[in-house]
XYZ file of C-alpha atoms in Angstrom:
228
model
C -18.729 16.810 -9.691
C -18.438 17.905 -6.460
C -14.426 18.147 -6.486
C -15.102 20.584 -9.811
C -17.502 22.714 -8.381
C -15.378 23.004 -5.378
C -12.261 24.083 -7.788
C -14.817 26.642 -9.852
C -16.435 28.015 -5.923
C -13.201 28.773 -4.733
C -11.453 30.084 -8.053
C -12.018 34.053 -6.540
C -10.105 32.760 -3.710
C -6.994 31.649 -5.549
C -6.725 34.683 -7.582
C -7.159 37.098 -4.649
C -4.384 35.067 -2.755
C -2.031 35.019 -5.831
C 0.916 36.853 -4.864
C 1.678 39.686 -7.330
C 5.056 38.502 -8.429
C 5.723 41.657 -10.760
C 5.020 43.566 -7.552
C 7.419 41.675 -5.333
C 10.266 41.237 -7.878
C 9.612 45.467 -7.638
C 9.296 45.859 -4.199
C 12.239 43.249 -3.623
C 10.914 41.596 -0.700
C 9.057 38.948 0.441
C 5.388 38.011 1.716
C 4.756 39.032 4.466
C 3.530 37.455 7.900
C -0.010 38.695 7.509
C -0.694 38.025 4.151
C 0.917 33.855 4.740
C -1.512 33.749 7.783
C -4.686 35.000 5.555
C -3.454 32.618 2.753
C -3.957 29.945 6.224
C -7.304 31.077 7.341
C -8.782 31.100 4.199
C -7.778 27.551 3.151
C -8.971 26.313 6.788
C -12.430 28.265 5.761
C -12.523 26.457 2.931
C -11.864 22.880 4.049
C -14.432 23.501 7.059
C -17.097 24.110 4.982
C -16.663 20.811 2.627
C -16.665 18.699 6.179
C -19.396 21.066 7.414
C -22.242 19.158 5.553
C -23.383 21.781 3.226
C -24.720 18.465 0.811
C -28.326 19.311 0.270
C -27.663 20.131 -3.339
C -24.916 21.063 -6.086
C -26.590 24.667 -5.977
C -26.073 25.264 -2.232
C -22.984 23.261 -1.852
C -21.123 25.894 -4.600
C -23.258 28.709 -3.320
C -21.220 28.467 0.097
C -18.065 27.688 -1.405
C -18.066 30.775 -3.817
C -18.996 33.062 -0.727
C -16.662 31.790 1.791
C -14.277 32.391 -1.172
C -15.385 35.729 -1.624
C -15.128 36.690 1.939
C -11.532 34.920 2.718
C -10.337 36.696 -0.323
C -11.686 40.282 0.644
C -9.859 39.092 3.756
C -6.477 38.756 1.941
C -6.537 41.698 0.040
C -7.270 44.080 3.326
C -4.158 42.507 4.934
C -2.376 42.836 2.087
C -3.146 46.633 1.200
C -0.591 49.049 1.219
C 2.992 46.848 0.803
C 1.550 43.515 2.727
C 0.879 45.689 6.148
C -2.212 45.603 7.719
C -4.640 48.151 6.261
C -7.745 50.170 7.610
C -9.864 47.412 6.217
C -8.261 44.804 8.313
C -8.911 46.338 11.695
C -11.565 45.018 13.054
C -13.792 45.959 16.085
C -11.188 44.210 18.836
C -9.372 47.275 19.494
C -12.358 49.919 20.196
C -13.224 47.055 23.392
C -9.544 47.351 24.719
C -8.988 48.587 28.133
C -8.411 52.591 28.172
C -5.141 53.289 29.937
C -6.111 56.086 32.416
C -3.438 58.141 33.540
C -4.523 57.702 37.247
C -3.656 54.217 36.596
C -0.601 52.959 38.071
C 1.643 52.855 41.269
C 2.643 56.268 42.755
C 5.212 57.549 44.881
C 4.030 59.637 48.122
C 6.853 62.335 49.423
C 5.120 62.443 52.608
C 5.315 58.591 53.169
C 8.058 57.363 51.381
C 8.158 53.303 50.208
C 4.792 53.153 51.707
C 2.092 51.791 48.743
C -0.029 53.961 46.691
C -1.608 52.271 43.513
C -4.363 53.034 41.376
C -6.144 50.704 39.783
C -8.895 51.729 37.612
C -11.933 49.679 35.854
C -11.886 48.353 32.091
C -14.505 51.634 31.377
C -11.765 54.059 32.783
C -14.110 56.071 35.206
C -13.765 54.251 38.507
C -11.726 51.882 40.435
C -10.024 51.800 44.058
C -6.784 53.265 45.687
C -4.812 50.378 47.294
C -2.326 51.753 49.927
C -0.196 50.533 52.700
C 0.575 52.576 55.810
C 3.580 52.038 58.580
C 1.886 50.614 61.712
C 3.987 51.877 64.043
C 3.182 54.976 63.099
C 6.090 56.392 60.898
C 5.861 58.533 57.883
C 7.746 55.817 56.062
C 7.445 52.123 55.031
C 10.911 49.956 54.735
C 10.979 46.341 53.594
C 10.556 44.859 56.995
C 8.264 47.221 58.225
C 4.807 45.820 59.417
C 2.450 47.503 57.339
C -1.449 47.767 57.646
C -3.635 47.644 54.173
C -6.348 50.305 53.486
C -8.374 50.945 49.958
C -10.478 53.532 49.275
C -13.220 53.875 45.911
C -12.471 56.641 43.540
C -14.927 58.244 40.572
C -14.129 60.096 37.285
C -16.554 62.303 35.400
C -15.105 60.363 31.903
C -12.517 58.639 30.778
C -10.499 61.839 29.471
C -11.048 63.866 32.767
C -8.008 65.719 34.964
C -10.010 65.257 38.059
C -10.285 61.991 40.175
C -12.790 61.871 43.183
C -12.642 60.025 46.456
C -14.058 59.616 49.945
C -12.391 60.100 53.058
C -13.669 58.653 56.119
C -11.843 57.562 59.235
C -8.322 59.271 57.840
C -6.820 61.657 55.865
C -5.828 60.724 52.423
C -2.477 63.028 52.684
C -1.678 62.819 56.462
C -3.340 59.213 56.906
C -3.984 60.553 60.645
C -7.641 60.084 62.048
C -9.962 62.845 61.512
C -11.879 64.108 64.314
C -15.213 64.003 62.231
C -15.605 60.416 60.920
C -17.915 61.679 58.736
C -17.265 60.869 55.272
C -16.227 63.643 52.941
C -15.894 63.799 48.620
C -12.726 65.385 47.978
C -11.456 65.658 44.898
C -7.701 66.042 43.499
C -6.217 67.346 40.167
C -4.025 65.725 37.561
C -0.964 68.189 37.095
C 1.020 66.208 34.341
C 2.990 63.740 36.574
C 0.903 62.842 39.579
C -2.303 63.715 41.314
C -2.118 67.000 43.410
C -4.797 66.996 46.733
C -6.877 70.008 48.234
C -3.888 70.492 51.077
C -1.098 70.849 48.373
C 0.314 67.717 48.925
C 1.239 65.683 45.755
C 1.320 61.800 44.544
C 3.875 61.682 41.801
C 3.202 58.439 39.307
C 6.485 56.388 39.408
C 6.921 56.230 35.701
C 7.130 59.834 35.663
C 9.147 60.464 39.089
C 12.023 62.085 38.587
C 14.282 62.283 41.826
C 16.098 65.487 43.165
C 19.779 65.725 42.729
C 20.088 65.714 46.482
C 18.787 62.616 46.817
C 21.572 60.619 45.942
C 24.817 61.814 48.345
C 22.021 62.169 51.045
C 20.979 58.153 50.207
C 25.157 57.782 50.351
C 25.692 59.222 53.575
C 22.906 57.044 55.528
C 24.276 53.812 54.230
C 27.539 54.873 55.177
C 26.876 55.382 58.991
């Protein structure tokens, strides 16, 4: 009797998962991976229900199986709508929880200090983070592979995730020149995004590494240096 109830309760699930063979022949393509995944998940849900202990009565068992069958069927239909590709119904709340990719996040090139690390790490919410940098400990305005460097970091903040302005606090050193300031009083400084990088109030610019386009003169200059 229980087996018969299981079969009747899961009938909506089997009908929903049954492939439309006419549509397959017309489209001339196999079932998508998304559909196969939906079928497997639905079967696992039914098997789990059988083992979960719903044995109070035949009515409770039949009701529970029917509910699981209808829910799984709806998921299968959502996943296979539109020719076997995930539809809007199959999109869950996980996408809304994905980390916002801020234009300020990433590695930057400081043309005033070539080779010195300039990286901005943004928080999950996209409105806070920190700048992590390195300076040449010998005071040289560049960093090489064998250079001894001093690491530093500064907190940053944005008004919103789409803001084109980023604010940080200068304390002992200037953010752009890396020279010590006469007055060590913390000062809030706001820089702006111009499409390829961050422009500071003094006109200096950090270019985001993936948007950096070297000048044509860079290549012959580098070759001449290596040729010495």
